[in-house]
Amino acid sequence: MRIRDILRRKGTAVATVRPDSTVRDLLATLSEHNVGAVVVSPDGAAIAGIASERDVVRKLHEHGAGLLGRPVAEIMTAEVRTCEPGADVDDLRRTMTEHRIRHLPVVEAGRLAGIVSIGDVVKSTIDELESEREYLVDYIQRAP
């Protein structure tokens, strides 16, 4: 299975915030879209970073409530791993596990084309295993 298959099912919409948005704005976007991370982008196509609930919690612990008025650029992860729509889901699952990444932007032709979460990857793996199970059960039931 490929990442494009996941995006076909879930869609390609990606929640983004600008680097100069406040952490308060980031939290509102996370809540509004019911997601755990957003891509930080100046224009909705280029990737400047990624910011997650975990980033907020860690920095909030360090800086207190004053963090809410500061720019997202101060707390985001600037070095973002990405993948292409043609990437293999099994390879991506290994990458996410090894590097402890929960969200990975999908890039096509240098532009943001979607985002996949570890939940999306796990769901696709479960769906694939369920399809294989159904095939095997059908095969066994047809055997003479």
Short mmCIF file of C-alpha atoms in Angstrom, two decimals:
data_model
loop_
_atom_site.label_atom_id
_atom_site.label_comp_id
_atom_site.label_asym_id
_atom_site.label_seq_id
_atom_site.Cartn_x
_atom_site.Cartn_y
_atom_site.Cartn_z
CA MET A 1 0.00 0.00 0.00
CA ARG A 2 1.14 3.52 -0.80
CA ILE A 3 0.67 6.85 0.97
CA ARG A 4 -1.51 8.05 -1.93
CA ASP A 5 -3.97 5.27 -0.98
CA ILE A 6 -4.25 6.69 2.54
CA LEU A 7 -4.71 10.21 1.19
CA ARG A 8 -7.37 9.01 -1.24
CA ARG A 9 -9.43 7.76 1.72
CA LYS A 10 -8.79 10.52 4.25
CA GLY A 11 -8.36 13.47 1.93
CA THR A 12 -5.53 15.90 1.33
CA ALA A 13 -6.63 18.79 3.54
CA VAL A 14 -3.89 19.92 5.90
CA ALA A 15 -4.33 22.26 8.85
CA THR A 16 -1.63 24.94 8.75
CA VAL A 17 -0.58 27.99 10.72
CA ARG A 18 1.83 30.74 9.76
CA PRO A 19 5.19 30.92 11.57
CA ASP A 20 4.24 34.31 13.01
CA SER A 21 0.91 33.02 14.40
CA THR A 22 0.77 32.90 18.17
CA VAL A 23 0.85 29.68 20.15
CA ARG A 24 -2.71 30.61 21.21
CA ASP A 25 -3.69 30.59 17.49
CA LEU A 26 -1.96 27.24 17.11
CA LEU A 27 -4.00 25.76 19.95
CA ALA A 28 -7.21 27.10 18.41
CA THR A 29 -6.32 25.48 15.07
CA LEU A 30 -5.48 22.15 16.73
CA SER A 31 -8.81 22.22 18.54
CA GLU A 32 -10.84 23.41 15.55
CA HIS A 33 -9.52 20.61 13.32
CA ASN A 34 -9.31 18.01 16.11
CA VAL A 35 -5.71 17.14 15.19
CA GLY A 36 -2.51 16.63 17.14
CA ALA A 37 -0.18 18.60 14.86
CA VAL A 38 -0.26 21.23 12.15
CA VAL A 39 2.17 22.17 9.43
CA VAL A 40 3.75 25.57 9.89
CA SER A 41 3.66 27.27 6.51
CA PRO A 42 3.92 30.86 5.34
CA ASP A 43 1.66 30.18 2.35
CA GLY A 44 -0.07 26.80 2.75
CA ALA A 45 2.31 25.13 0.28
CA ALA A 46 5.87 25.49 1.63
CA ILE A 47 6.84 23.80 4.89
CA ALA A 48 8.62 25.91 7.50
CA GLY A 49 8.09 23.41 10.30
CA ILE A 50 5.58 21.33 12.21
CA ALA A 51 4.04 22.07 15.62
CA SER A 52 2.27 19.57 17.84
CA GLU A 53 0.42 19.45 21.12
CA ARG A 54 3.54 17.90 22.61
CA ASP A 55 5.65 20.89 21.50
CA VAL A 56 3.23 23.22 23.26
CA VAL A 57 3.16 21.20 26.49
CA ARG A 58 6.95 20.97 26.71
CA LYS A 59 7.48 24.68 26.08
CA LEU A 60 4.58 25.67 28.34
CA HIS A 61 6.27 23.79 31.15
CA GLU A 62 9.48 25.77 30.52
CA HIS A 63 8.03 29.24 29.85
CA GLY A 64 4.63 29.36 31.52
CA ALA A 65 1.48 31.06 30.24
CA GLY A 66 3.47 33.84 28.54
CA LEU A 67 4.24 31.31 25.83
CA LEU A 68 0.69 31.64 24.48
CA GLY A 69 1.41 35.07 23.00
CA ARG A 70 4.71 34.06 21.40
CA PRO A 71 5.13 33.04 17.74
CA VAL A 72 4.77 29.41 16.70
CA ALA A 73 8.20 29.67 15.04
CA GLU A 74 9.72 29.61 18.54
CA ILE A 75 8.30 26.19 19.43
CA MET A 76 7.96 24.38 16.08
CA THR A 77 10.21 21.60 14.88
CA ALA A 78 12.04 23.15 11.94
CA GLU A 79 13.66 19.98 10.58
CA VAL A 80 10.66 18.15 9.19
CA ARG A 81 10.78 14.69 7.69
CA THR A 82 8.43 14.35 4.75
CA CYS A 83 7.35 11.66 2.33
CA GLU A 84 5.97 11.48 -1.19
CA PRO A 85 2.57 10.05 -2.21
CA GLY A 86 4.31 7.05 -3.78
CA ALA A 87 6.08 6.07 -0.54
CA ASP A 88 5.39 2.60 0.82
CA VAL A 89 3.28 2.56 3.99
CA ASP A 90 5.44 -0.18 5.58
CA ASP A 91 8.58 1.91 5.07
CA LEU A 92 6.85 4.96 6.51
CA ARG A 93 5.67 3.00 9.55
CA ARG A 94 9.26 1.96 10.27
CA THR A 95 10.50 5.55 9.83
CA MET A 96 7.81 6.90 12.15
CA THR A 97 8.57 4.26 14.78
CA GLU A 98 12.36 4.59 14.62
CA HIS A 99 12.32 8.39 14.78
CA ARG A 100 9.33 8.68 17.11
CA ILE A 101 7.37 10.78 14.63
CA ARG A 102 3.59 10.92 14.84
CA HIS A 103 2.82 13.18 11.87
CA LEU A 104 4.51 13.37 8.49
CA PRO A 105 3.71 15.93 5.79
CA VAL A 106 3.33 14.56 2.27
CA VAL A 107 5.11 16.59 -0.40
CA GLU A 108 4.59 16.37 -4.15
CA ALA A 109 6.51 18.51 -6.63
CA GLY A 110 7.89 20.57 -3.74
CA ARG A 111 4.44 21.48 -2.38
CA LEU A 112 2.44 20.31 0.62
CA ALA A 113 0.06 17.61 -0.64
CA GLY A 114 -1.30 16.09 2.57
CA ILE A 115 -0.33 14.76 5.97
CA VAL A 116 -0.35 11.28 7.47
CA SER A 117 -0.42 10.39 11.14
CA ILE A 118 0.72 7.23 12.85
CA GLY A 119 -3.00 6.52 13.35
CA ASP A 120 -3.55 6.65 9.58
CA VAL A 121 -0.66 4.25 9.06
CA VAL A 122 -1.91 1.83 11.72
CA LYS A 123 -5.44 1.96 10.30
CA SER A 124 -4.17 1.17 6.80
CA THR A 125 -2.18 -1.78 8.17
CA ILE A 126 -5.23 -3.11 10.02
CA ASP A 127 -7.37 -2.69 6.88
CA GLU A 128 -4.78 -4.55 4.82
CA LEU A 129 -4.58 -7.39 7.36
CA GLU A 130 -8.37 -7.62 7.48
CA SER A 131 -8.53 -7.88 3.68
CA GLU A 132 -5.91 -10.63 3.71
CA ARG A 133 -7.80 -12.46 6.44
CA GLU A 134 -11.05 -12.27 4.47
CA TYR A 135 -9.29 -13.56 1.36
CA LEU A 136 -7.76 -16.48 3.27
CA VAL A 137 -11.04 -17.40 4.95
CA ASP A 138 -12.79 -17.33 1.57
CA TYR A 139 -10.01 -19.43 0.03
CA ILE A 140 -10.18 -22.03 2.81
CA GLN A 141 -13.97 -22.23 2.62
CA ARG A 142 -13.81 -22.88 -1.13
CA ALA A 143 -11.15 -25.58 -0.84
CA PRO A 144 -12.44 -29.09 -1.62
#
